Tab-separated table of C-alpha atoms in Angstrom:
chain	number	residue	atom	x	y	z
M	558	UNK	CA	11.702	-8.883	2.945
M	559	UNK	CA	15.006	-7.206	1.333
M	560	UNK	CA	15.165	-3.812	2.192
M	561	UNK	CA	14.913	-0.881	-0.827
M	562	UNK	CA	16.564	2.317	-0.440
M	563	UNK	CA	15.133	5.231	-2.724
M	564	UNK	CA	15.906	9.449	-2.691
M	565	UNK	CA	13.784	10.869	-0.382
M	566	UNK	CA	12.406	13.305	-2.934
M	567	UNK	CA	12.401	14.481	-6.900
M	568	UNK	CA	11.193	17.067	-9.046
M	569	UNK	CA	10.262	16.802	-12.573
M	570	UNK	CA	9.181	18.953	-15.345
M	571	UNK	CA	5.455	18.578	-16.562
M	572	UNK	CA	5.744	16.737	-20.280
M	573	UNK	CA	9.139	15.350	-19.370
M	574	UNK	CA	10.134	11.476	-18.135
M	575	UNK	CA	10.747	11.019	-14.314
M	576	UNK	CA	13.177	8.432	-13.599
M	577	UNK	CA	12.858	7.198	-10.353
M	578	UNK	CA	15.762	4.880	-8.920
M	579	UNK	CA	15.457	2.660	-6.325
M	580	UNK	CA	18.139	0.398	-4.669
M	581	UNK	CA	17.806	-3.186	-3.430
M	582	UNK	CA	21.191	-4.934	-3.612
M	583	UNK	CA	19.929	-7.804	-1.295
M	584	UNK	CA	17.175	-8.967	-2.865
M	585	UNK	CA	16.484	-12.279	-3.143
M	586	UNK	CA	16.028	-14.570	-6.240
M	587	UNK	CA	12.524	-15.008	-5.715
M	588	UNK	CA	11.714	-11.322	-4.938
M	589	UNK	CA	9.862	-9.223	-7.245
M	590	UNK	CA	10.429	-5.363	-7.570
M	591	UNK	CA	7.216	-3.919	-6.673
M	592	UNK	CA	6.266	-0.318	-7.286
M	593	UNK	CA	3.121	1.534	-5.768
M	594	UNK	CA	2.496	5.380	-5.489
M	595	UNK	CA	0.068	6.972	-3.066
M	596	UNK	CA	-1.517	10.365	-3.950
M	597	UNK	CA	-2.113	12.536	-1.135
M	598	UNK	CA	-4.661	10.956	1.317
M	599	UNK	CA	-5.557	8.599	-0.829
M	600	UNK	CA	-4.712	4.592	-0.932
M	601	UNK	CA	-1.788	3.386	-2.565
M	602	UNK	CA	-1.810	2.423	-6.409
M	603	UNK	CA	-0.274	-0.602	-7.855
M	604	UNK	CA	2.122	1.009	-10.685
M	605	UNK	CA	4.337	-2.084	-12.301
M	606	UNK	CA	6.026	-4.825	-11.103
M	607	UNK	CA	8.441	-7.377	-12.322
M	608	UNK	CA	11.318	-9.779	-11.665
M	609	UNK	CA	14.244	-8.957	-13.820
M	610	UNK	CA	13.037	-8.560	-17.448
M	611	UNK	CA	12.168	-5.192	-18.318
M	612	UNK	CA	8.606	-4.015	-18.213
M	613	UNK	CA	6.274	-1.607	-19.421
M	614	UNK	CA	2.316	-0.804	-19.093
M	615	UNK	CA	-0.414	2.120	-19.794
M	616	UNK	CA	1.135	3.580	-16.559
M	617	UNK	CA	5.152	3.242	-16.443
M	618	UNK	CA	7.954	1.412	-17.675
M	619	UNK	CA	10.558	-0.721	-15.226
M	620	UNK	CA	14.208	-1.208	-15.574
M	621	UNK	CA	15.796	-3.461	-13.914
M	622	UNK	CA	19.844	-3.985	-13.921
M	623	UNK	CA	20.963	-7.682	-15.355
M	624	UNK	CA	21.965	-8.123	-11.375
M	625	UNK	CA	18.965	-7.012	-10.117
M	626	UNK	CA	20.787	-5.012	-7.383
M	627	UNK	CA	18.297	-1.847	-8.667
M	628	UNK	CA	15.533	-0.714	-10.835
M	629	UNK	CA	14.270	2.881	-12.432
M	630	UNK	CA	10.901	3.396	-12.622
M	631	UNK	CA	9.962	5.512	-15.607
M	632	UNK	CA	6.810	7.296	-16.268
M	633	UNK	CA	7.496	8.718	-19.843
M	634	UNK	CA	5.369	12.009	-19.465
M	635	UNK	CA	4.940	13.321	-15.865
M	636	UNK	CA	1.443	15.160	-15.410
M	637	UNK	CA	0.993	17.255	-12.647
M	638	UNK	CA	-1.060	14.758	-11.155
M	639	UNK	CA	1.971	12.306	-10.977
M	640	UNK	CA	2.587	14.246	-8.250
M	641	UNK	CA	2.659	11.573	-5.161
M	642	UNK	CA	5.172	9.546	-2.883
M	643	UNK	CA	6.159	6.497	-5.190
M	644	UNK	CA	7.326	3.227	-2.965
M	645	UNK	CA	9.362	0.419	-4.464
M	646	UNK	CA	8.944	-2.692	-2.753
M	647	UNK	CA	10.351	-5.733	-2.861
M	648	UNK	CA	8.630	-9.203	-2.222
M	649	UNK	CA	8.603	-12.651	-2.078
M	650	UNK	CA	6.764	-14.947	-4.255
M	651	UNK	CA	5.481	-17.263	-1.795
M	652	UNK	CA	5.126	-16.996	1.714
M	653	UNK	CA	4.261	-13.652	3.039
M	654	UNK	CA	2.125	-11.541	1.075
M	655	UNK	CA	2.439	-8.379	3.196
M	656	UNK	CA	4.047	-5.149	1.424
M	657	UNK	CA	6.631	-3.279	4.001
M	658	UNK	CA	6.624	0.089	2.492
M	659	UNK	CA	9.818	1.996	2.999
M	660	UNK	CA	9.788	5.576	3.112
M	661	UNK	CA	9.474	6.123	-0.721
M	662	UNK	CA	10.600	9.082	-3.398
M	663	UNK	CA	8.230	12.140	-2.985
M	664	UNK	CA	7.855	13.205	-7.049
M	665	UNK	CA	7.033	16.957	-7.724
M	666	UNK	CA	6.062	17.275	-10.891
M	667	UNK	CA	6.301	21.040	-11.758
M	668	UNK	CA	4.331	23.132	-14.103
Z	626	UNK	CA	-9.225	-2.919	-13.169
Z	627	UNK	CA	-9.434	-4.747	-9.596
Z	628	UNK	CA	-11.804	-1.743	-7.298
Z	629	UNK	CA	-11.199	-1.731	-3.273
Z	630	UNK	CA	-13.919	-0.014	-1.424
Z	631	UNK	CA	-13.947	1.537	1.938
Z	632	UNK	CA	-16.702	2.960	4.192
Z	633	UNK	CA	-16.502	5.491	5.550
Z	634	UNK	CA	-14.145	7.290	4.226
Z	635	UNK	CA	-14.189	9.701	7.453
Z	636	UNK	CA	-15.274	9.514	10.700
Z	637	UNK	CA	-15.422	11.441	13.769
Z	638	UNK	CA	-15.973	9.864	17.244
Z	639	UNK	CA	-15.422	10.234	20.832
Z	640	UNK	CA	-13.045	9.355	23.006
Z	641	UNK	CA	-14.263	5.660	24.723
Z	642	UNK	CA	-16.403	4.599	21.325
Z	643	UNK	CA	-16.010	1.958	19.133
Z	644	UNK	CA	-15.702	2.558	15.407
Z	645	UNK	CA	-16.116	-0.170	12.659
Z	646	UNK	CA	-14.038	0.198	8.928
Z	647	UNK	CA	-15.974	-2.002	6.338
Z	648	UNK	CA	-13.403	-2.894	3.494
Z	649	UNK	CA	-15.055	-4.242	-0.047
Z	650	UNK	CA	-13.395	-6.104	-2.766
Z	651	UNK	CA	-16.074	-5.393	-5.901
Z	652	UNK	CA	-15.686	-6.887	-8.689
Z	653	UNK	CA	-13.342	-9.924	-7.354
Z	654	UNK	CA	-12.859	-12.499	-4.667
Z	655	UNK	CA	-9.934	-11.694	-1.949
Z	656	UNK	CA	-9.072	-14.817	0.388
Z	657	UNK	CA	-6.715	-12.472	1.893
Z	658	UNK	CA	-7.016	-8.738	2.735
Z	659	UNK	CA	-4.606	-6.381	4.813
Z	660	UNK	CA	-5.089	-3.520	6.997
Z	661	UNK	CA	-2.595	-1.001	7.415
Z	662	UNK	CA	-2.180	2.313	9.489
Z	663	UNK	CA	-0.505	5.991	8.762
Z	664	UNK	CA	-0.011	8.373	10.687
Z	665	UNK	CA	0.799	11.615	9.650
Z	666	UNK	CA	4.018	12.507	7.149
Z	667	UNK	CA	4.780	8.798	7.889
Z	668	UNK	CA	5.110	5.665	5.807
Z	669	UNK	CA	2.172	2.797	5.459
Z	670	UNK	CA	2.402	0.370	8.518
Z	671	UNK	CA	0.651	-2.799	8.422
Z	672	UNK	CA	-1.368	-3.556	11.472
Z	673	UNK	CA	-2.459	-7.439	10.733
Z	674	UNK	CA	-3.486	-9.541	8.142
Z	675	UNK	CA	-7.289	-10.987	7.624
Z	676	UNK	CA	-7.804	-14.503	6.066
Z	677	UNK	CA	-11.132	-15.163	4.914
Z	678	UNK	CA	-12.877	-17.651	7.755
Z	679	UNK	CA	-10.144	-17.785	10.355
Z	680	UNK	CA	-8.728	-15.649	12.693
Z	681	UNK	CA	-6.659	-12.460	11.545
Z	682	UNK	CA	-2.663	-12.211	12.105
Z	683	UNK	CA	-1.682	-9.494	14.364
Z	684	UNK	CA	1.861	-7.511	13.634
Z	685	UNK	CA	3.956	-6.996	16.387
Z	686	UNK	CA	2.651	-4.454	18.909
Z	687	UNK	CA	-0.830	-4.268	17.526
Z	688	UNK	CA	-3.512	-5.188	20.327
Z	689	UNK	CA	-5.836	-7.560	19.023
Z	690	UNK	CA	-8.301	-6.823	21.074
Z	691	UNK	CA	-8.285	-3.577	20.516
Z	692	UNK	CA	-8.153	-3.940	16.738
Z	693	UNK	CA	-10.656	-6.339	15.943
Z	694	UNK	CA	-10.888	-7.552	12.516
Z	695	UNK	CA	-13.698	-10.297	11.121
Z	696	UNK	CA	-13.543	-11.422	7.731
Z	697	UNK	CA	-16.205	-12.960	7.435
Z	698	UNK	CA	-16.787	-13.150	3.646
Z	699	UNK	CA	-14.484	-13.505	0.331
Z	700	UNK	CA	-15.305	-9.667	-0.802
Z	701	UNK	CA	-15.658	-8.194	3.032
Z	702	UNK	CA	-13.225	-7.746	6.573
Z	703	UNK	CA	-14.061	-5.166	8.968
Z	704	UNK	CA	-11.610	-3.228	11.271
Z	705	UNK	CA	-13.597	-2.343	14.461
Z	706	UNK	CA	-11.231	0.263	16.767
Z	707	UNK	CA	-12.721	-0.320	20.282
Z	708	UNK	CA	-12.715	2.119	22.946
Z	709	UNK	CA	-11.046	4.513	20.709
Z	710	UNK	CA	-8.238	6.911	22.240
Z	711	UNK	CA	-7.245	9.744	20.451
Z	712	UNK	CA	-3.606	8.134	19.665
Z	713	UNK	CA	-5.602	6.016	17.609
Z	714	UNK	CA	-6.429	8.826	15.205
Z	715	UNK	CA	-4.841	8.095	12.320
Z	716	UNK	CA	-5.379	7.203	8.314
Z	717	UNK	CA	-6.397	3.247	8.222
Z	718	UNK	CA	-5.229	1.527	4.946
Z	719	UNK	CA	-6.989	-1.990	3.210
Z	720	UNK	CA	-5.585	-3.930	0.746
Z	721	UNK	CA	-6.908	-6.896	-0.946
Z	722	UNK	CA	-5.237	-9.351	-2.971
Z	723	UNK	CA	-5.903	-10.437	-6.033
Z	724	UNK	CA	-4.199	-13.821	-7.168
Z	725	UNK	CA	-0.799	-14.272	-6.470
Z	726	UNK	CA	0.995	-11.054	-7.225
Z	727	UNK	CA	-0.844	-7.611	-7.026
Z	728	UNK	CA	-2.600	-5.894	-3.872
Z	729	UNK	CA	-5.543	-3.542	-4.737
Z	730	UNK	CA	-5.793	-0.744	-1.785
Z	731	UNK	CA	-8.678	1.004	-0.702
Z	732	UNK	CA	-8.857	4.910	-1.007
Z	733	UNK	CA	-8.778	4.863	3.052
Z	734	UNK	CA	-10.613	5.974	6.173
Z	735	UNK	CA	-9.604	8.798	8.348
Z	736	UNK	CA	-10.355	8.301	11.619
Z	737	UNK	CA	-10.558	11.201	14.037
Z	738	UNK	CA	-11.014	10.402	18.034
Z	739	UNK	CA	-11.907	13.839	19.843
C-alpha cells in the first residue's frame, strides 16, 4: 500500500472547520484515500473515502488535489468530541483488503 | 449504519491462561474480518486476517499458534490468546468488511495478563 504522511498533531477551535492534510504522492491509480478516526480507547470509525472526485457526507467533506498526490479532510464544525487521532489511509481496490494505519493527526479540538 | 460487536470489552487473566475475543458483525454478513493489535500511544497493527470457512492469514511475526483465530460463521471469528504472557497485554482491534470498500471496527477488547 502507498504510504501517507500526515502532521503528527492539530488543534482547532470548537464551532470552527478543521482541515486536516494528509500526503500520499505515490499512490496508485487504483488506490482510494481512506480516512478513519479513533476516539480514545475506542475502535476506529470509518469517516469518508474517495478516489479523486471530491466528497462530502453527514460526517466530513474530502478534497482531493486533481493529481491526487494529497487530500484535506474537512469536518465543517469541530465539537469537542472530534477530539481523536484521525488516520488517512490509502488502499487498493482489489487485492488486499487490510488497512495499514500510519501514525495519524492527533485533533484537539479546544473549547 | 454497519454495527461491529465485541465481547468482552475487558478482561483480566493470569499469566499461563487462555483468553477467547468473540467479534460480531450484527446487522450484516462479513466473508472477511480482521484483527488488529495496539499497544499503548502506538498506531493499529494488524495481526492476521480471518476468511469465513478457511484458515486465517497470519502477518509477519504473529504466532499462529499462539493467536488462534476460527471463523467459523459469516457474522462471527474469535481471537483465542493462548497461554497468555503479560507482553501480550495490549488493546485487540476487529474489523469486518462490508462489500467491497468500507471496514466496520469493533469498539475493542482490552486485555490485561497479570
Amino acid at each position: 500500500d502507498a504510504k501517507t504522511t500526515q502532521p503528527t498533531s492539530m488543534d482547532c477551535a470548537e464551532g470552527r472547520a478543521a482541515n486536516l492534510p494528509c500526503n500520499h504522492s505515490t499512490i496508485s491509480g487504483n488506490e482510494y484515500v481512506y480516512w478513519y478516526r479513533q476516539i480514545h480507547s475506542q475502535g476506529p470509525q470509518y469517516i469518508i473515502h474517495g478516489l479523486k472526485n471530491n466528497e462530502t457526507n453527514e460526517m466530513a467533506s474530502l478534497i482531493i488535489t486533481e493529481d491526487r498526490k494529497s487530500s484535506t479532510l474537512i469536518l465543517p464544525h469541530a465539537t469537542l468530541r472530534d477530539t481523536a487521532v484521525y488516520y488517512c489511509i490509502s488502499q487498493p481496490l482489489t487485492g488486499r483488503r487490510a488497512l495499514t494505519f500510519g501514525s495519524g493527526t492527533r485533533l484537539q479540538v479546544q473549547p | 449504519g454497519a454495527v461491529v460487536s465485541q465481547h468482552p470489552s475487558w478482561v483480566i487473566c493470569k499469566s499461563g491462561t487462555s483468553v477467547k475475543i468473540e467479534c460480531r458483525s450484527l446487522d450484516f454478513q462479513a466473508t472477511t474480518m480482521f484483527w488488529y493489535r495496539q499497544f499503548p500511544k502506538q498506531s493499529l497493527m494488524l495481526m492476521a486476517t480471518s476468511n469465513e470457512g478457511s484458515k486465517a492469514t497470519y502477518e509477519q511475526g504473529v504466532e499462529k499458534d499462539k493467536f488462534l483465530i476460527n471463523h467459523a460463521s459469516l457474522t462471527l471469528s474469535t481471537l483465542t490468546v493462548t497461554s497468555a504472557h503479560p507482553e501480550d497485554s495490549s488493546f485487540y482491534i476487529c474489523s469486518a468488511q462490508q462489500g467491497l470498500y468500507e471496514q466496520y471496527f469493533g469498539p475493542g477488547t482490552r486485555l490485561t495478563v497479570t
